[in-house]
XYZ file of C-alpha atoms in Angstrom:
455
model
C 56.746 296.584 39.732
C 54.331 297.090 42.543
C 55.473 299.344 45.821
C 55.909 296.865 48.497
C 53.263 298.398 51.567
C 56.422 298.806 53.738
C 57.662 301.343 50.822
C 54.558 302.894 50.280
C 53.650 306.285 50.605
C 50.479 307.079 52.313
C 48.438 310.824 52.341
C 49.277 313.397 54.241
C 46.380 313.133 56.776
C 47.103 309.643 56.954
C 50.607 309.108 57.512
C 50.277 312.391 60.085
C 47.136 310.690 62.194
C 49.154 306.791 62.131
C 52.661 308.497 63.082
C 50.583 309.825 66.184
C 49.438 306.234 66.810
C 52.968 305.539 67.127
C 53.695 308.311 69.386
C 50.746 307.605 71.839
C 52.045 304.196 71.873
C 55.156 304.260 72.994
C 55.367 307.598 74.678
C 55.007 305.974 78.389
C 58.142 303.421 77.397
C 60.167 306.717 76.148
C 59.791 308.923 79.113
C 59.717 306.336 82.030
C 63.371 305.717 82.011
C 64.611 309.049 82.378
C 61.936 309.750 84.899
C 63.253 307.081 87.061
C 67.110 307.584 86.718
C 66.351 311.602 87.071
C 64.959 311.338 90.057
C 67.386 309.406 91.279
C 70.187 311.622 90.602
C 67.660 313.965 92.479
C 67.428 316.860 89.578
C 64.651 319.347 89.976
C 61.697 319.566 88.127
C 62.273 321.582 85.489
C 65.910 319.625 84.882
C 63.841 316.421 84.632
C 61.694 318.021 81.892
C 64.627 318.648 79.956
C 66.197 314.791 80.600
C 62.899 313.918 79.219
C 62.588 316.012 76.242
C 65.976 315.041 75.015
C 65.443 311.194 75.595
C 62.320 311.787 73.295
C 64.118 314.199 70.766
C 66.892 311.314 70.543
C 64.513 308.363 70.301
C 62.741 310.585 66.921
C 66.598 310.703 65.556
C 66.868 306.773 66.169
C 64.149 306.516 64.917
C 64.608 308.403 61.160
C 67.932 306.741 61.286
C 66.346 303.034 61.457
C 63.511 303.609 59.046
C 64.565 305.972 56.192
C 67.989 304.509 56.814
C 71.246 305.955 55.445
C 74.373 303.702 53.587
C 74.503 300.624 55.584
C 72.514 302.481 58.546
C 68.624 301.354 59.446
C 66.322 298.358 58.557
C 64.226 300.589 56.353
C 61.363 298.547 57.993
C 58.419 300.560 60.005
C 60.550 299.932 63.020
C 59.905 302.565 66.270
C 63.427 303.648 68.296
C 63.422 304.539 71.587
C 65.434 304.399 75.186
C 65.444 300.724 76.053
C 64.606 299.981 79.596
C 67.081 297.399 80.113
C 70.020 300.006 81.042
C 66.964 301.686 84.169
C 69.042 299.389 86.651
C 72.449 299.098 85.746
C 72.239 303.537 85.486
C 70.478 303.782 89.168
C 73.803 301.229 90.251
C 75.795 303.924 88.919
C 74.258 306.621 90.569
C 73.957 304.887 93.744
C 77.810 303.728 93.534
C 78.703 307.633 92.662
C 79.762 309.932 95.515
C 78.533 313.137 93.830
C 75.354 313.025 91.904
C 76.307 315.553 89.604
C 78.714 313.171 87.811
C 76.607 310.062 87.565
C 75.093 311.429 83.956
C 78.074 312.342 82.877
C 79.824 308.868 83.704
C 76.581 307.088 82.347
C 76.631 309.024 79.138
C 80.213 307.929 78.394
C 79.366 304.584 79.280
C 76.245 304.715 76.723
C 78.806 306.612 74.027
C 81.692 303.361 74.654
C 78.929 300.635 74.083
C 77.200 302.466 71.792
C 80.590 302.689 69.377
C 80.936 298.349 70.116
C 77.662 297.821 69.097
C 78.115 299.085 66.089
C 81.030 297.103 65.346
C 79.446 293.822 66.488
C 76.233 294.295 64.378
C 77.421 292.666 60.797
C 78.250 289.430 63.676
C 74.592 289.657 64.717
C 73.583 289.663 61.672
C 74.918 286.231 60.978
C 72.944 285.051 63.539
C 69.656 284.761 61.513
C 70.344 281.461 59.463
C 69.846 280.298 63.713
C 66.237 281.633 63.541
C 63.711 279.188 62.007
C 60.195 279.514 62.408
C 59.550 277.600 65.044
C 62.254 280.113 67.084
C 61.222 283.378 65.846
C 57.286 282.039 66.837
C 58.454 281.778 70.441
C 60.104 284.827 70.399
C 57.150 286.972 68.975
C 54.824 285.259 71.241
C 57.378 285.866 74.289
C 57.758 289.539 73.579
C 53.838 289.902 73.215
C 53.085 288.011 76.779
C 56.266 289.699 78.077
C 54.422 293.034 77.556
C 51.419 292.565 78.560
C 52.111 292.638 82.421
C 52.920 296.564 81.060
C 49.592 297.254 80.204
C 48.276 295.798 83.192
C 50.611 297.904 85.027
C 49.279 301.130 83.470
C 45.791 300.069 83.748
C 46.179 300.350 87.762
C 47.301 304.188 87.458
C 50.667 306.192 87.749
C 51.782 305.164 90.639
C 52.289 301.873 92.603
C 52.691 303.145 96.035
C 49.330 305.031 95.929
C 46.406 304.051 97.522
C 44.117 304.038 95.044
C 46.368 302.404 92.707
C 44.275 299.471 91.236
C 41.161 301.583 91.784
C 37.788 300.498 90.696
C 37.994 303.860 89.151
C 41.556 303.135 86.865
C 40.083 300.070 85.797
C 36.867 300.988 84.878
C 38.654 303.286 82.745
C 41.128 300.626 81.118
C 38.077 299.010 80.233
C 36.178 301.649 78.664
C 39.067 302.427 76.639
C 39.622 298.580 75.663
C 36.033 298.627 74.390
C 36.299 301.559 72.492
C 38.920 300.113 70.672
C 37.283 296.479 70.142
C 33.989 298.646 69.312
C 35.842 300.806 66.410
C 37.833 297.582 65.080
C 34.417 295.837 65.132
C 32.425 298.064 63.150
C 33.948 300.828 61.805
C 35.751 300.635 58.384
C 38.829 301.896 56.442
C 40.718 304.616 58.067
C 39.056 304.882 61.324
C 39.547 301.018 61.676
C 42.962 301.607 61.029
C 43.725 304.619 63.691
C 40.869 303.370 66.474
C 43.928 302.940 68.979
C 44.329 306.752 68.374
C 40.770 307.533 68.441
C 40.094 305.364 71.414
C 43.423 307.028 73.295
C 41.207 310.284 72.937
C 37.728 309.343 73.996
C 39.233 307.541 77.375
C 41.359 310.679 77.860
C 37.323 312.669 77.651
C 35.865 310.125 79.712
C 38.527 310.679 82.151
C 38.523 314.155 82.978
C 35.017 314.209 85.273
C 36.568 311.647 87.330
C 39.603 314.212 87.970
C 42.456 311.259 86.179
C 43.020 313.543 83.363
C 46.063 316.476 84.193
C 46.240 319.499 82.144
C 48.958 320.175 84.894
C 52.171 319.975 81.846
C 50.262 321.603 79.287
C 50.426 324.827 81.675
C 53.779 324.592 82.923
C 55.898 323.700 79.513
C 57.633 325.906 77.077
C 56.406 326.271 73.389
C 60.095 326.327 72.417
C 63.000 324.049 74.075
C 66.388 322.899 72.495
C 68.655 319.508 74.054
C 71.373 321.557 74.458
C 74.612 319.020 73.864
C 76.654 317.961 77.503
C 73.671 319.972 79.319
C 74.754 317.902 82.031
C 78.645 317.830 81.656
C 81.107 316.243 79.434
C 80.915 312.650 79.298
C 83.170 310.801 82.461
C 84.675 307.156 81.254
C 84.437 304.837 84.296
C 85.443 300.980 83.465
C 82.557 299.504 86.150
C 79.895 301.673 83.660
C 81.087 301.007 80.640
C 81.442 297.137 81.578
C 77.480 296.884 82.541
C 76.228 299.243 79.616
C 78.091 297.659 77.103
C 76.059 294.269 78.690
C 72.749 295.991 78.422
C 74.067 297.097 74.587
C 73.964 292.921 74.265
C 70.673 292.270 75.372
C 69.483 294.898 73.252
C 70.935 294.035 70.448
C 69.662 290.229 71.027
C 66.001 292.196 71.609
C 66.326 293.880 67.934
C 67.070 291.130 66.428
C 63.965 289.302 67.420
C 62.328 292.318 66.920
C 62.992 292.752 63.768
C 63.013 288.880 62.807
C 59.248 289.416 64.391
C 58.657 292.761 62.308
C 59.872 291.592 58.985
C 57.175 288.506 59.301
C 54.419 290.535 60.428
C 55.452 293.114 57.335
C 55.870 290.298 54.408
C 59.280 291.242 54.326
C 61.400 288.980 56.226
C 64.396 290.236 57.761
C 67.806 288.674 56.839
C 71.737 288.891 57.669
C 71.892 292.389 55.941
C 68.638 293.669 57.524
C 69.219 292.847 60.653
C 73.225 293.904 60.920
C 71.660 297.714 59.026
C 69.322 297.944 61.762
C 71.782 297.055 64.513
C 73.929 299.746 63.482
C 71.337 302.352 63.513
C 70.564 300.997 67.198
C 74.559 301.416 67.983
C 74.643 304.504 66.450
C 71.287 306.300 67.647
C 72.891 305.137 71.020
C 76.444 305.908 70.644
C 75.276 309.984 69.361
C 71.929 310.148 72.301
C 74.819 311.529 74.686
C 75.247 314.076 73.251
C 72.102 315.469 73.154
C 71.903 314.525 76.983
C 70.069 311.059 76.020
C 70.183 307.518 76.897
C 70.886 304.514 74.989
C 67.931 303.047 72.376
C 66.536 300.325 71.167
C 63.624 298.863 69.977
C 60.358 299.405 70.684
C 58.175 296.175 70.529
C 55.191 297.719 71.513
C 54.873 298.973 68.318
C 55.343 296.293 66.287
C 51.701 295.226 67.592
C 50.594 298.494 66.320
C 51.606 297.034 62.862
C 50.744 293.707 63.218
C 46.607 294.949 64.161
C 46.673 298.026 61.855
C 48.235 296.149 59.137
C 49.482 299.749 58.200
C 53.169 298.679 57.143
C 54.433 301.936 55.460
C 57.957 302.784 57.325
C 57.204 306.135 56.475
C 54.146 306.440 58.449
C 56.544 305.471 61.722
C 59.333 308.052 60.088
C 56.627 309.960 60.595
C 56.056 309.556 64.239
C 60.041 310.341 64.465
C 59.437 313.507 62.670
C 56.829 314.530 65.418
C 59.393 312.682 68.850
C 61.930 315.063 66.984
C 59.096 318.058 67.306
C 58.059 317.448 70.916
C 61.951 317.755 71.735
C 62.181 320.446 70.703
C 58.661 322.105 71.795
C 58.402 321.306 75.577
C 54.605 322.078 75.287
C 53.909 319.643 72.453
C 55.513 316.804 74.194
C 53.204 317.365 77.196
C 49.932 316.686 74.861
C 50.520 313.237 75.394
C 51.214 313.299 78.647
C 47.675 314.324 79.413
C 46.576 310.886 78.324
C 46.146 309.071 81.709
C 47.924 305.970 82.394
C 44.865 303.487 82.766
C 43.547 304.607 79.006
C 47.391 303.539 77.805
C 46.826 300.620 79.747
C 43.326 299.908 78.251
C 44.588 300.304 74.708
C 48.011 298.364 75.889
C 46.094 295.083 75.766
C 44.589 295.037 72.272
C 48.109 296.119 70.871
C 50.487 293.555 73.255
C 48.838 291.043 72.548
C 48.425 291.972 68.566
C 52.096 290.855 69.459
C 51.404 287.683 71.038
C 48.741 286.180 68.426
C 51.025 287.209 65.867
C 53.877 284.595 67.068
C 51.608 281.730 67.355
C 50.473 282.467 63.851
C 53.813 281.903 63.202
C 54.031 279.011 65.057
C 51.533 277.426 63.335
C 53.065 277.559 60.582
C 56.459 276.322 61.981
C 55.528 272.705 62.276
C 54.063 271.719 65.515
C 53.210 268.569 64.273
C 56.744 267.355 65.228
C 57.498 266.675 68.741
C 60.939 268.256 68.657
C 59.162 271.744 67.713
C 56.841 271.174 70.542
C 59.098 270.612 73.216
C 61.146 274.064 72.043
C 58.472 275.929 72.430
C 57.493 275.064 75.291
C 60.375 274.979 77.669
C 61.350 278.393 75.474
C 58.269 280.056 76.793
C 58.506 278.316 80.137
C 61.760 279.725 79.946
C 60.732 283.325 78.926
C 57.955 284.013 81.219
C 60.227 283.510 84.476
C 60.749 287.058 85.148
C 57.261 287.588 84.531
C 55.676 285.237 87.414
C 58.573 284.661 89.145
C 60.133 288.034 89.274
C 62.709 287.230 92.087
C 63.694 283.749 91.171
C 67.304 285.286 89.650
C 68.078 287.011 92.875
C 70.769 284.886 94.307
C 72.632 286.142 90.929
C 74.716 288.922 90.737
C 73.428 292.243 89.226
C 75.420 291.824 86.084
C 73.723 288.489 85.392
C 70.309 289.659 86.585
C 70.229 292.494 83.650
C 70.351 288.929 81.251
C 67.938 286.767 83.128
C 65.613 289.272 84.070
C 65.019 289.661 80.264
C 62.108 286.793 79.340
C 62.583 288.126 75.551
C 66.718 287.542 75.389
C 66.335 284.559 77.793
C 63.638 283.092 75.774
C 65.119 283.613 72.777
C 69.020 281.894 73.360
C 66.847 278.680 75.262
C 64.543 278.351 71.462
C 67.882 278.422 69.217
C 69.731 275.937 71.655
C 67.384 273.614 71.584
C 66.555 274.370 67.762
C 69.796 273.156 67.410
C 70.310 270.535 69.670
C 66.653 268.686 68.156
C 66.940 270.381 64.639
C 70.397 270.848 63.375
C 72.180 268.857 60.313
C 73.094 265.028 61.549
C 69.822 264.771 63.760
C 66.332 263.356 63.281
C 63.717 265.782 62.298
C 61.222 264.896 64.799
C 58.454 264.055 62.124
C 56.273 261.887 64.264
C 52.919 263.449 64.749
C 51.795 264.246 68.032
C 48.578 265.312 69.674
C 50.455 266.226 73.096
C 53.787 267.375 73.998
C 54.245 263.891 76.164
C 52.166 261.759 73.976
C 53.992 257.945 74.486
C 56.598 257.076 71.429
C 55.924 254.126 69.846
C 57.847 251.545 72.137
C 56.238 252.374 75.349
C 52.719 252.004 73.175
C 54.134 248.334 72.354
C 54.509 247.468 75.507
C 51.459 248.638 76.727
């Protein structure tokens, strides 16, 4: 019997060069959280190194946990781990509600350790959940997490820092661009395995281009250690505070509805569709990477969607090639130095090379969706109040505000959001006892047949 390409075993050189791909990818998503919720707490430099090393050494055990998988642990799919950015507010609450700083880690890392453990629990219930995701859902969801990252690249393509003048520069742009034609360039007429890793190649020729016009900083490579160790409760043993553990075990929700349509997304983009058993496996590797990041001074994970585009325009499926990429999150935990190679890569080049893989993403759900059955009216009007839905927090960031925070950390999600609107109204137009919605349309609002009568 033939190896399935997600089971496949690529060379050396070539599972070492696509694991990197991986890496550049999602580095920016893996270090931003602890950035923000450092300096927060207000540590120092060189205690906000280590917060970040440790949320990357965690995010490479995740990681080998979902894809290599152990028992009934990991969706053995090429599926990237790392800390989700849906627990940055609710762990800034905390350490704004916290009278002493020093504590707020320690309470948030019990929190994290207490949702972590119910996650796991809840996963095989999650799991059930599939038989809700047809086609025509999963489509919208795919799509939604695509468009839903995109405003991310833009984001990076404007440079590193918002409040900055020059941020949306003529200068940061020019060099998202370069770097998004690099890319299209390589894809275009390159073949074999420099098509496949042009992201990777395209990450390093914008990072060149960049250093005459003074973007590029060598500044970490200088000031990091060549040898560095997560040392476990660095920051204290873990504090259990009810108010914490209530609003991370809500953000363990979310991400667990975010995996699942992750991996629902993954497994179509792989040829290897994900079902009750795959999914609850790869929730429990999310619980557990989560519930055991604490220790190691880390926050909780999830997954990464970004990466899935890197699959879906690659078409490099081999889980290994992403346990890979673990392997070397693992490495830069532990080496300081190592970790700070990617830094160097300036935000706009990220940024430029963000577009072609987000929206990999998004193309790949409406190739699903064409193949769901838009020729039926009831399909139609899903999808489109489910991405009408979705996009809210996108161009409407503040319509949720009159809600409280614990509500917000729902809504502001256009993936989870966008997802529970498709599978109600999958099953309020679709489910047993109803019509299929057959008819043939050319338009969303095209007139049924009694109002053409009458006309």
């Amino acid at each position: 019997m033939a190896t399935h390409p997600v089971d496949e075993k690529l060379p050396a050189l070539k599972m070492a060069t696509s694991g990197l791909q991986h890496v550049a990818a999602m580095y920016a998503g893996v270090v931003a959280p602890p950035l923000i919720v450092g300096a927060s707490v207000g540590l120092s430099a060189a205690e906000l190194t280590f917060l970040t090393g440790a949320c990357l050494f965690t995010a490479g055990l995740a990681t080998l946990l979902q894809t290599l998988g152990i028992w009934k642990i990991g969706a053995r799919l090429p599926f990237v781990n790392g800390v989700t950015f849906a627990g940055v507010a609710p762990m800034t609450a905390v350490v704004a509600s916290t009278d002493d700083p020093t504590d707020a880690l320690p309470i948030i890392f019990g929190a994290v350790i207490v949702a972590g453990v119910l996650g796991f629990v809840a996963a095989p219930f999650f799991g059930k959940a599939v038989r809700f995701f047809p086609p025509v859902v999963t489509g919208s969801v795919i799509t939604l997490i695509g468009v839903s990252l995109l405003p991310v690249a833009f984001g990076w393509a404007q440079g590193p820092d918002p409040a900055a003048e020059d941020y949306g520069s003529a200068t940061y742009l020019t060099l998202a661009g370069l770097t998004l034609v690099i890319v299209l360039l390589l894809r275009r007429f390159t073949r074999g395995f420099v098509k496949q890793i042009a992201v990777l190649l395209g990450l390093g020729a914008g990072t060149l281009i960049a250093i005459p016009f003074g973007v590029t900083d060598f500044g970490p490579v200088a000031d990091a250690d060549v040898i560095g160790f997560p040392t476990p409760f660095h920051f204290g043993a873990p504090q259990f505070q009810l108010a914490a553990v209530l609003s991370l075990c809500v953000v363990m929700v979310v991400s667990m509805t975010e995996s699942t349509a992750d991996m629902l997304a993954l497994g179509e983009i792989v040829e290897r569709p994900s079902g009750e058993r795959t999914i609850a496996a790869g929730l429990r590797a999310d619980a557990l990477g989560s519930a055991i990041s604490p220790l190691f001074n880390g926050f909780m994970c999830s997954a990464f969607a970004q990466n899935i585009g890197l699959v879906a325009m690659t078409r490099i499926r081999s889980r290994y090639v992403v346990a890979t990429g673990g392997g070397f999150l693992v490495l830069m935990g532990l080496c300081p130095m190592a970790a700070s190679l990617i830094a160097v890569v300036p935000r706009p080049v990220l940024g430029g090379a963000g577009v072609v893989l987000f929206g990999s993403v998004a193309a790949s759900g409406i190739q699903t969706l064409v193949r769901a059955g838009l020729d039926r009216d009831n399909n139609v009007l899903i999808v489109a109040v489910a991405l009408a839905v979705g996009i809210i927090p996108i161009t409407a960031p503040d319509f949720y505000h009159a809600f409280p925070a614990t509500a917000r950390i729902i809504l502001d999600s256009g993936i989870s959001t966008g997802c529970v609107t498709a599978v109600l109204l999958n099953l309020v137009f679709n489910h047993p006892g109803r019509s299929s919605g057959a008819q043939d349309v050319t338009h969303p609002m095209e007139a049924g047949e009694e109002i053409a009568a009458a006309h």
